[in-house]
XYZ file of C-alpha atoms in Angstrom:
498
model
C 40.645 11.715 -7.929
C 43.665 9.610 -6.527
C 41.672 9.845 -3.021
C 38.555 8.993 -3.845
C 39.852 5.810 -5.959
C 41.764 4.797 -2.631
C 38.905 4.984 -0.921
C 36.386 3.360 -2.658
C 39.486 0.658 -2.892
C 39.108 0.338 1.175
C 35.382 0.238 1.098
C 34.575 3.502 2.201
C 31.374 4.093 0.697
C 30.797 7.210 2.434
C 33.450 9.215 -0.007
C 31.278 9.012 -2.309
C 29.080 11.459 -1.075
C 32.202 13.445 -0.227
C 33.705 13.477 -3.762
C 29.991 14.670 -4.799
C 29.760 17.757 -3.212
C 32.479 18.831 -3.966
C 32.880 18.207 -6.915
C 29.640 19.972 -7.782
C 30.787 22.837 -6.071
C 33.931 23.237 -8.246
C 33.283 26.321 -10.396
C 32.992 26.247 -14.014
C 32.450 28.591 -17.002
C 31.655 25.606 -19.430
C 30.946 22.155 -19.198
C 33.675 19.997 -18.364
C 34.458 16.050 -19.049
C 36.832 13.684 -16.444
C 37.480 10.363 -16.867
C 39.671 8.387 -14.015
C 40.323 5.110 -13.971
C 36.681 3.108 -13.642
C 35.090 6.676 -12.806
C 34.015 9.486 -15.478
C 32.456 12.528 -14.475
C 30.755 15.439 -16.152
C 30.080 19.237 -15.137
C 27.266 21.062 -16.952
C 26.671 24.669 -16.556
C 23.721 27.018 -18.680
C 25.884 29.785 -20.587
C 25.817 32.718 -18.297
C 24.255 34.523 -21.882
C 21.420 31.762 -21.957
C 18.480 33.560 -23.523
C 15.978 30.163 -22.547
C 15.457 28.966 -19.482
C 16.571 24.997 -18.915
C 14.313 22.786 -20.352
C 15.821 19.298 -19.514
C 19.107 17.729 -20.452
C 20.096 14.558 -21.832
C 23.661 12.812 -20.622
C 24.890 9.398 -22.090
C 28.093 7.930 -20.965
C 30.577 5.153 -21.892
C 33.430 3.628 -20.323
C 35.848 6.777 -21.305
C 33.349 9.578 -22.370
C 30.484 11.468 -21.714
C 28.534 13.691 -23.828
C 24.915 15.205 -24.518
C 25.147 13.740 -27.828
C 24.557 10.232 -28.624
C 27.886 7.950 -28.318
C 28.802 4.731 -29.251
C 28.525 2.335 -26.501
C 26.567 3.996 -24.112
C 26.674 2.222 -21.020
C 24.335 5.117 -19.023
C 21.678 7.512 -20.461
C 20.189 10.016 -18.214
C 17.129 12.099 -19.475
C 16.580 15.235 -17.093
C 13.468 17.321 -16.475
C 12.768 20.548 -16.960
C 11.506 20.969 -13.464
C 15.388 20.635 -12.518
C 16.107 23.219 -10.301
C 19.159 24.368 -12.903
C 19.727 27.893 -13.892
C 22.822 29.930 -14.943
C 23.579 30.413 -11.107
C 24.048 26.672 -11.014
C 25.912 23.655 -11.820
C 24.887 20.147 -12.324
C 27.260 17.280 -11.804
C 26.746 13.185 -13.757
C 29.199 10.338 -12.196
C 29.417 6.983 -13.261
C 31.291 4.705 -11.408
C 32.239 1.367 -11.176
C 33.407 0.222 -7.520
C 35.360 -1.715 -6.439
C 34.334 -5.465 -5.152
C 34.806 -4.662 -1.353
C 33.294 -1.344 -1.876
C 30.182 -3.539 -3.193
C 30.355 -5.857 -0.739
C 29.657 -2.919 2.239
C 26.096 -2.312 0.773
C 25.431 -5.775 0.426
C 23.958 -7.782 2.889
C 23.042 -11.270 1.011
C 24.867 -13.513 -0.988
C 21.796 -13.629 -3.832
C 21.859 -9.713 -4.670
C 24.825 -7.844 -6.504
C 25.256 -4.601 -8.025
C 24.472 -4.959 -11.757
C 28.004 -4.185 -13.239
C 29.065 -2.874 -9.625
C 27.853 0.088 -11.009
C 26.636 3.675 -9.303
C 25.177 6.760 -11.392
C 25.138 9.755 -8.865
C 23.679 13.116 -10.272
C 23.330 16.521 -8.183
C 22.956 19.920 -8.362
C 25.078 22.326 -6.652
C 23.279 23.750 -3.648
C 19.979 22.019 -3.970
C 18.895 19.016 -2.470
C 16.703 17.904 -5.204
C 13.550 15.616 -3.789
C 10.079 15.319 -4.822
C 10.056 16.231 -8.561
C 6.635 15.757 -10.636
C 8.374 15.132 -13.676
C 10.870 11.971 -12.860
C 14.797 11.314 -13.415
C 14.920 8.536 -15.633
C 18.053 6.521 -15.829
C 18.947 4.133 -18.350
C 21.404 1.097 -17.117
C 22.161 -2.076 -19.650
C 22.613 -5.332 -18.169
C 24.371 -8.522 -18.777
C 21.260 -10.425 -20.479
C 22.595 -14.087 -18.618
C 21.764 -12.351 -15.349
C 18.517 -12.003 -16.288
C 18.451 -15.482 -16.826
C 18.584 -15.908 -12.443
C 18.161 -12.796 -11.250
C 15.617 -9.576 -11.366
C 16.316 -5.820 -11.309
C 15.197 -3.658 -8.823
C 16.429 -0.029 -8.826
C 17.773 1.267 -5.810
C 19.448 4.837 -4.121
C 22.458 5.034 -1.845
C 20.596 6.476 1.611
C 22.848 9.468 2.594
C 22.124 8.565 6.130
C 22.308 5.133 6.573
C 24.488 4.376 3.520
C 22.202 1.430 2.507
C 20.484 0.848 -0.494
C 17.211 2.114 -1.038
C 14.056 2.036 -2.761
C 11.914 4.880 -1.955
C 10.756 7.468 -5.438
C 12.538 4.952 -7.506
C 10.528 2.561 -9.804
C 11.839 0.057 -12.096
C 10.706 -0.026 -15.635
C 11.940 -3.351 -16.931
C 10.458 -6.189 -19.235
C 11.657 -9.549 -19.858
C 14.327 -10.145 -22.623
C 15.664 -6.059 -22.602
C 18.951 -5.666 -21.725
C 18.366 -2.349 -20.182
C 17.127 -0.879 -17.082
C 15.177 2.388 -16.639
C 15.085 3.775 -12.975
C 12.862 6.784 -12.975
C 13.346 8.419 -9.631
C 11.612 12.041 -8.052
C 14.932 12.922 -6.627
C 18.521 13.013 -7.253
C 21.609 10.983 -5.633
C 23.542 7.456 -6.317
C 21.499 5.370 -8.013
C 22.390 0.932 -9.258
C 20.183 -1.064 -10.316
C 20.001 -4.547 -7.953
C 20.205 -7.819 -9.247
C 18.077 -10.154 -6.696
C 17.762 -13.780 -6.926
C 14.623 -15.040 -7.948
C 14.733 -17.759 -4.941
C 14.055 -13.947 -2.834
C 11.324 -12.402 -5.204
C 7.631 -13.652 -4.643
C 6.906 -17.067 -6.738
C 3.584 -14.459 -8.491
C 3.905 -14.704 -12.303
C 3.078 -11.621 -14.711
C -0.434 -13.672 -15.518
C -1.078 -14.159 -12.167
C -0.817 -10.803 -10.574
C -2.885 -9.528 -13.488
C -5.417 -11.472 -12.559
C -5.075 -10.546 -8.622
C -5.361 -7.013 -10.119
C -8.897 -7.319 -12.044
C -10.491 -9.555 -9.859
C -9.470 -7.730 -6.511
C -10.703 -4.728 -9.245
C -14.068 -6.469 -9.683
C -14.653 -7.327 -6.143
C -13.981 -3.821 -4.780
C -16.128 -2.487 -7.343
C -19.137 -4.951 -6.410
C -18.880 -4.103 -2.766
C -18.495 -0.703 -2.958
C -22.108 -0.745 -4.742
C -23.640 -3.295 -1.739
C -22.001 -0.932 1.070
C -23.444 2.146 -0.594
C -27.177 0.302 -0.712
C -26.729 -1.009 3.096
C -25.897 2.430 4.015
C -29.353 3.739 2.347
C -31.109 0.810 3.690
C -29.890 2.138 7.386
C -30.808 5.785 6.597
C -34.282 4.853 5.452
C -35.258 2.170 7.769
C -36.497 3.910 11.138
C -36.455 0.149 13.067
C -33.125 -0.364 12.394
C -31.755 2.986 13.121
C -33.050 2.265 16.579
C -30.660 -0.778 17.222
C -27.098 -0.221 18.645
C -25.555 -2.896 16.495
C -27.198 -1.918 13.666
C -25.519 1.851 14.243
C -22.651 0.125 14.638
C -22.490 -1.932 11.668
C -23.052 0.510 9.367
C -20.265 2.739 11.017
C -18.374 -0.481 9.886
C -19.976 -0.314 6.510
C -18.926 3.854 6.076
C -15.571 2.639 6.910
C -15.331 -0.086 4.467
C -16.957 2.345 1.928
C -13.700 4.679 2.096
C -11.360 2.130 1.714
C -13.395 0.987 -1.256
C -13.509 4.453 -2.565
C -9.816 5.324 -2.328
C -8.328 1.424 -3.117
C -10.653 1.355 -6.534
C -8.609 4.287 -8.023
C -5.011 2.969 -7.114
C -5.980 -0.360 -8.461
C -7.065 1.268 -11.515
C -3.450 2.227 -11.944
C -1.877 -1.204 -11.798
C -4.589 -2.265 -14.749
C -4.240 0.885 -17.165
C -0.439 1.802 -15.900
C -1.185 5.410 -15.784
C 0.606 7.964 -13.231
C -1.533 10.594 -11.351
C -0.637 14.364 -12.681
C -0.063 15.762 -9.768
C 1.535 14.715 -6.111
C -0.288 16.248 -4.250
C -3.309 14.057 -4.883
C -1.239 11.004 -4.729
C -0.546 12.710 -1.288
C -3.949 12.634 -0.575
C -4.811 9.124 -2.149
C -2.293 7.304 0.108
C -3.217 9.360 3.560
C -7.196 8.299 2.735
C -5.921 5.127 2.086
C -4.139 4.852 5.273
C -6.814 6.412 7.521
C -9.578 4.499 5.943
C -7.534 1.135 5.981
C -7.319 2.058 9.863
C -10.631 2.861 10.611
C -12.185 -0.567 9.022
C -9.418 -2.715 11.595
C -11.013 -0.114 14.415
C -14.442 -0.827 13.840
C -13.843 -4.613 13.506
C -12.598 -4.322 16.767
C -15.364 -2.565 18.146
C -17.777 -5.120 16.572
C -15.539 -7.672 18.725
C -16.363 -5.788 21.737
C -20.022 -5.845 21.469
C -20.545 -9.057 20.544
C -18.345 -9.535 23.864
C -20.747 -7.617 25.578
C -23.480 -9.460 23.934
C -22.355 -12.849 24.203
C -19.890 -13.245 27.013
C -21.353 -10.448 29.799
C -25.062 -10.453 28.600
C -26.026 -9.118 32.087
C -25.216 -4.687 33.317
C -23.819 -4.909 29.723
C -25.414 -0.545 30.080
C -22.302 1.795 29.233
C -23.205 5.291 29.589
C -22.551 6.961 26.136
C -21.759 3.983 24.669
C -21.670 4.660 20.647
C -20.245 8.213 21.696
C -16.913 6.289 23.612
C -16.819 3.752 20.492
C -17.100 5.916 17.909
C -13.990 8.055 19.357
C -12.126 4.118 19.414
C -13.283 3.529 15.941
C -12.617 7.230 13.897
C -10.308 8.383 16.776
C -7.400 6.383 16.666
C -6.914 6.504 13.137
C -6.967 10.219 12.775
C -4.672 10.001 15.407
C -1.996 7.215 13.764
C -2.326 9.509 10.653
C -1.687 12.519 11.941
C 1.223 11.483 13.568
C 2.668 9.877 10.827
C 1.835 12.822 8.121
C 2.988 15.879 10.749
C 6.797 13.402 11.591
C 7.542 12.990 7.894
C 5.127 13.707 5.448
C 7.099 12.694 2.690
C 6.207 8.962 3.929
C 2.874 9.214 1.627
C 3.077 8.820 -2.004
C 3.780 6.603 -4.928
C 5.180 3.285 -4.410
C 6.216 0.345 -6.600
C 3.592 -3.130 -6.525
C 6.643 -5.274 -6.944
C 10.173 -5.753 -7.232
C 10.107 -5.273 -11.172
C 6.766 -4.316 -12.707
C 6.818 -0.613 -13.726
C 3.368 0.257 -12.101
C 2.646 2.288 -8.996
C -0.087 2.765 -6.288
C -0.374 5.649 -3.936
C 0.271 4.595 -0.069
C 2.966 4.325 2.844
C 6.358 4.322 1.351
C 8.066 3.291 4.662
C 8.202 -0.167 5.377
C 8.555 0.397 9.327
C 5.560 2.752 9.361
C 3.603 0.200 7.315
C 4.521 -2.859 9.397
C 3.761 -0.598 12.471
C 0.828 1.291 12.037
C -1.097 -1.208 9.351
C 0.342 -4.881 10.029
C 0.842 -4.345 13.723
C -2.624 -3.261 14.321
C -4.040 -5.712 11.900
C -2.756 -8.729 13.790
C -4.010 -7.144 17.026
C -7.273 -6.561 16.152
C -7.747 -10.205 13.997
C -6.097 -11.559 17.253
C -8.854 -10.616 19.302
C -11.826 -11.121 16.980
C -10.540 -14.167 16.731
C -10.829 -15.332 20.208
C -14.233 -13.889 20.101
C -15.136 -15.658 17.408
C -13.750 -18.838 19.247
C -16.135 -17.885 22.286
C -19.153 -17.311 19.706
C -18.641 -20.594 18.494
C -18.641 -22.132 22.003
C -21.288 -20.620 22.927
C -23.322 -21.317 20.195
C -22.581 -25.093 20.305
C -23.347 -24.748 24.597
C -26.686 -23.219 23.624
C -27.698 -26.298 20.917
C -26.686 -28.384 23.441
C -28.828 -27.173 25.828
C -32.321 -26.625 23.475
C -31.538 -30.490 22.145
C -31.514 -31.943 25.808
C -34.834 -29.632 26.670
C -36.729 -29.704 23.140
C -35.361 -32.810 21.244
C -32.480 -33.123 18.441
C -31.954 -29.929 17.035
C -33.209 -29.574 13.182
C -32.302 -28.584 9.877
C -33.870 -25.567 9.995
C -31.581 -24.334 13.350
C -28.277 -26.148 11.692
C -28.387 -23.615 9.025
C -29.552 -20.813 10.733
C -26.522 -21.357 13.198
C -24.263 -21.401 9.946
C -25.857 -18.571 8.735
C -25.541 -16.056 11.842
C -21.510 -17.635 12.318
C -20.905 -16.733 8.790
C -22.356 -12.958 9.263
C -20.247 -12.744 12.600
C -16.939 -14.146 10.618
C -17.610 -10.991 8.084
C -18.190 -8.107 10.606
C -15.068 -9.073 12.625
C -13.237 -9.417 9.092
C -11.632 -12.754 9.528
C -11.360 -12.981 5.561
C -8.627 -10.111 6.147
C -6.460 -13.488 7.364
C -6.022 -14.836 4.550
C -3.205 -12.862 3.706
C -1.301 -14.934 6.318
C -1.579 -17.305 3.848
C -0.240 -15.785 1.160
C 3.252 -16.736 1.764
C 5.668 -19.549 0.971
C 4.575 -23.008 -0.863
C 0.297 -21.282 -0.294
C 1.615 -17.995 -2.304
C -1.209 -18.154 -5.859
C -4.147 -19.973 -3.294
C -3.884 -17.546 -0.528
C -3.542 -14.695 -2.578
C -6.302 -16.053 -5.179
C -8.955 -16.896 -1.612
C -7.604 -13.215 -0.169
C -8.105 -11.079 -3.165
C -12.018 -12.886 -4.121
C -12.832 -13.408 -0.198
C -12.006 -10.015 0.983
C -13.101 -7.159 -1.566
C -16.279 -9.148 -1.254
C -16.800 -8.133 2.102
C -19.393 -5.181 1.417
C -21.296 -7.752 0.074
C -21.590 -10.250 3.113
C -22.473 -7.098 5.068
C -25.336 -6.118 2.671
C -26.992 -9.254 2.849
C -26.859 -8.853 6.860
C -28.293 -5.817 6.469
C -31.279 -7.125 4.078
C -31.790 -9.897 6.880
C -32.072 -7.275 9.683
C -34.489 -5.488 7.828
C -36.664 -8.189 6.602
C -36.512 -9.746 10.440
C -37.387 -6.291 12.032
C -40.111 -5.585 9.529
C -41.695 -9.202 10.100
C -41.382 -8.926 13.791
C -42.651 -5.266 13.225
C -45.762 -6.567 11.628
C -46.345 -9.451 13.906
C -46.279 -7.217 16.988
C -49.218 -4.969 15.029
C -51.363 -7.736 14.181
C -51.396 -8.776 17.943
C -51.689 -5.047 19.019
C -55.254 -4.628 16.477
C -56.400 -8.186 17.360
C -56.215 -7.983 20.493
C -58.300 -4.125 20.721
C -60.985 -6.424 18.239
C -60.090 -4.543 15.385
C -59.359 -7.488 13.144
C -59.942 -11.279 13.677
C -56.910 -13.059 15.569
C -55.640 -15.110 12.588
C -56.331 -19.331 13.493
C -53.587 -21.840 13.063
C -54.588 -24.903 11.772
C-alpha cells in the first residue's frame, strides 16, 4: 500500500493498473475490507459452499469503509450485474481512491476540466477482462452541488493503453440540481466522473435539442414516405426507367431510403429514452447506419459526375458500362469502408452517448477517429466537389440565358423560375443541405442546427417532387410525340393553334 501511495504521490498513473491486478489476484477465503490513507479497497469472493449462482452485488463505500450494506455517508455505490462473470473460482476487487493533485493533473489536459473530488472507482475481476456486458455497471458518484453551478459531468474510464480518459460504453445519467452521478458502463476498469466547463460543452439547451430530436424525427419520417413513393413511381413508369439519370437518381433515392430506415429507430431512442435488448442489434443498427450514411455521400458524388458529364463535356460523354462502373463507386466503396472498419475492431459499433450529459443513447461509430475519417472526411470531399459543380451549373446556366436573351429577346418569367426550379432540384441531388452542419458551430450553433435538422431530413421530399416532374414531363412529351405520330399517318386531325 506504502508503494502505490508513493506513486500516485509522483504522478504515476500507470500503478494504478499495477496495484489492480494484483491485488485481485491476492487469494481470499472471505471477503476482505482495506482502508489506506485516501484509498479503501474491498475483496469479494462467493462462499466456496454457494448453493446459487451470483446474481449481482451491491458495494457502497465511504471515506473509511466499505460494505454491501447500506452505510452512512456513502460517497460511492456500485450496483453489479448478474451477467458478471463471478463464480466461486473467482474474486472481484472495488477501489476507491482519491489521487493526489499531480496524479490528476497527468490525465488532464485543460485548465476547464477536473476530476470531480479527484476521485477514481476501479472494479475487476480476477482473470477476466470484463467488456461488452448487456446488463450495465452502474456507478453512483456525489458531487459538490457549486460545481454544478459552472461545470457539467461527463463520465469517463482510465484507457489501459493510452492512460487517458475515456468515454467509450460509459453514459452519464445526470439531471440538473442532483448531487449525484450515475456512470453506467458495459465493462469494468477506473472509472471518475469529469467536471467540464460549460464555456467547452455545446451552447444547445435541454428544450432545444428536444426539439432538434422531434423535428429531425418528423422530417425523416416524411421523407422516408416520399422516397418510398419515388421509388414505386420509378418501378412503374417504363419512360423513366429508360433514362440513365433517372436510374441513377433513384439509386440515390434507395440510398437515402436506408439511412432513413435505420436513423428513424435511433432517433426514436433519444425521444422515448429506451435501450435496445440486445447488442447485437445495436451492432447491426450502427453498421447499417454507417454503410447507408456512406452510400448516400457516394451517390451524391456520382450525381456530381454526371451532371459533369452532362454539363461540362456534353460531347463522347459514351462510357462503356457506365451504371455498371458507378454503381460499384456508389455501393462499392461503402461496403468496402465498412468492412474494414467492422473486420479491424468490431467493437467500434454500438451504443454511444448524444451529448456530454443527457442519459440517452443512439447506435453508431463509437470512435471518434473512425468517425472523423470514414464519415466527416468523405463528407467534405464529396460536398467539396458537388460544390464546384454546382458552381459550374450555375455558370453555365447564367452563359446559356445570356445567350437565348441576345438571340430571342429578354428572357421571361416563365424561364426565371424554371431556371430556379431545375438549380433547386440540382442543389438536392448533390445534397448541399448536408452543409449546413458547417454551420452549426460557434455564435450560428441553434440556426444552423434548427436550418440542418428541417432542411436535410427533408431531402426525400425534394427528390420526390423531381421525380413527379420527370414523370409528368416524359408522359407529356410521350403524348405529344403520339399525337404527331397518328396525325401525321391521317388518323386524327392535326390539332390548329389559334
Amino acid at each position: 500500500m506504502g508503494e502505490i501511495s508513493q506513486d500516485l504521490e509522483d504522478g504515476r498513473i500507470s500503478a494504478l493498473q499495477d496495484f489492480e491486478t494484483g491485488f485481485v489476484t491476492t487469494y481470499i477465503t472471505e471477503p476482505e475490507q482495506y482502508v489506506v490513507g485516501d484509498m479503501v479497497a474491498y475483496l469479494y469472493r462467493i462462499p466456496l459452499f454457494a448453493l446459487q449462482p451470483f446474481t449481482g452485488l451491491s458495494l457502497f463505500a465511504s471515506e473509511s469503509q466499505v460494505s454491501t450494506e447500506w452505510i452512512p455517508n456513502t460517497i460511492v455505490t456500485v450496483q453489479l450485474p448478474k451477467e458478471l462473470p463471478v463464480n466461486r473460482f473467482h474474486q472481484l476487487a472495488f477501489i476507491v481512491v482519491s489521487l493526489p493533485q499531480k496524479a490528476a493533473s497527468v490525465l488532464l489536459n485543460s485548465s476547464e476540466v477536473y476530476l470531480s473530488n479527484n476521485r477514481l472507482v476501479g472494479l475487476g475481476v480476477m482473470g477476466c477482462n470484463v467488456s461488452g456486458l448487456q446488463e450495465r455497471v452502474n456507478i453512483s458518484m456525489t458531487v459538490t452541488s457549486d460545481s454544478m453551478k459552472t461545470h457539467s459531468p461527463q463520465c469517463v474510464f482510465l484507457n489501459d493503453s493510452t492512460q487517458t480518459l475515456d468515454t467509450d460504453g460509459c453514459l452519464t445519467l445526470w439531471e440538473p440540481g442532483q448531487s449525484h452521478v450515475v456512470c453506467s458502463c458495459d465493462h469494468l476498469t477506473f472509472f471518475a466522473v469529469l467536471m467540464i466547463s460549460n464555456k467547452e460543452t455545446t451552447q444547445v439547451s435541454p428544450e432545444d435539442q428536444e426539439n432538434l430530436t422531434y423535428i429531425t424525427f418528423i422530417g425523416c419520417s416524411i421523407s422516408f414516405c416520399a422516397l418510398v413513393v419515388a421509388v414505386v413511381l420509378f418501378i412503374t413508369n417504363r419512360n423513366i426507367r429508360a433514362d440513365v439519370s433517372m436510374t441513377i437518381h433513384v439509386n440515390l433515392a434507395i440510398a437515402l431510403l436506408l439511412l432513413n430506415l435505420h436513423f428513424l429507430p435511433n432517433t426514436a431512442m433519444g425521444i422515448w429514452s429506451f435501450s435496445w435488448p440486445s447488442p447485437w442489434f445495436c451492432f447491426y443498427l450502427a453498421i447499417a447506419l454507417h454503410f447507408s450514411l456512406l452510400t448516400s455521400f457516394c451517390w451524391m458524388a456520382v450525381e456530381g459526375f454526371h451532371l459533369y458529364l452532362l454539363l461540362v463535356k456534353v460531347f463522347n460523354i459514351y462510357v462503356k458500362h457506365y451504371l455498371l462502373k458507378v454503381s460499384i463507386v456508389g455501393w462499392g466503396v461503402p461496403v468496402v469502408i465498412v468492412s474494414i472498419v467492422a473486420i479491424v475492431n468490431r467493437d467500434v459499433y454500438g451504443s454511444v452517448s448524444m451529448d456530454q450529459t443527457n442519459s440517452t443513447a443512439i447506435c453508431f461509430i463509437r470512435d471518434d477517429v473512425v468517425k472523423v475519417v470514414t464519415v466527416m472526411g468523405l463528407f467534405g470531399l464529396v460536398f467539396l466537389f458537388n460544390l464546384s459543380l454546382l458552381t459550374v451549373t450555375v455558370r453555365n446556366m447564367l452563359r446559356m440565358r445570356k445567350s437565348k436573351s441576345n438571340q430571342f429577346g429578354p428572357n421571361d418569367c416563365d424561364r426565371t423560375k424554371k431556371d430556379i426550379c431545375t438549380l433547386l432540384g440540382v442543389m438536392t441531388l448533390l445534397g448541399t443541405t448536408w452543409g449546413l452542419i458547417f454551420f452549426s458551430f460557434g455564435k450560428l450553433t441553434i440556426v444552423g442546427l434548427y436550418a440542418f435538422s428541417i432542411l436535410n431530413p427533408l431531402q426525400g421530399l425534394f427528390i420526390l417532387v423531381w421525380f413527379v416532374m420527370a414523370v409528368l414531363k416524359t408522359n407529356k412529351t410521350s403524348r405529344t410525340s403520339t399525337e404527331t405520330t397518328l396525325s401525321s399517318q391521317g388518323i386524327v386531325p392535326p390539332v390548329k393553334k389559334s
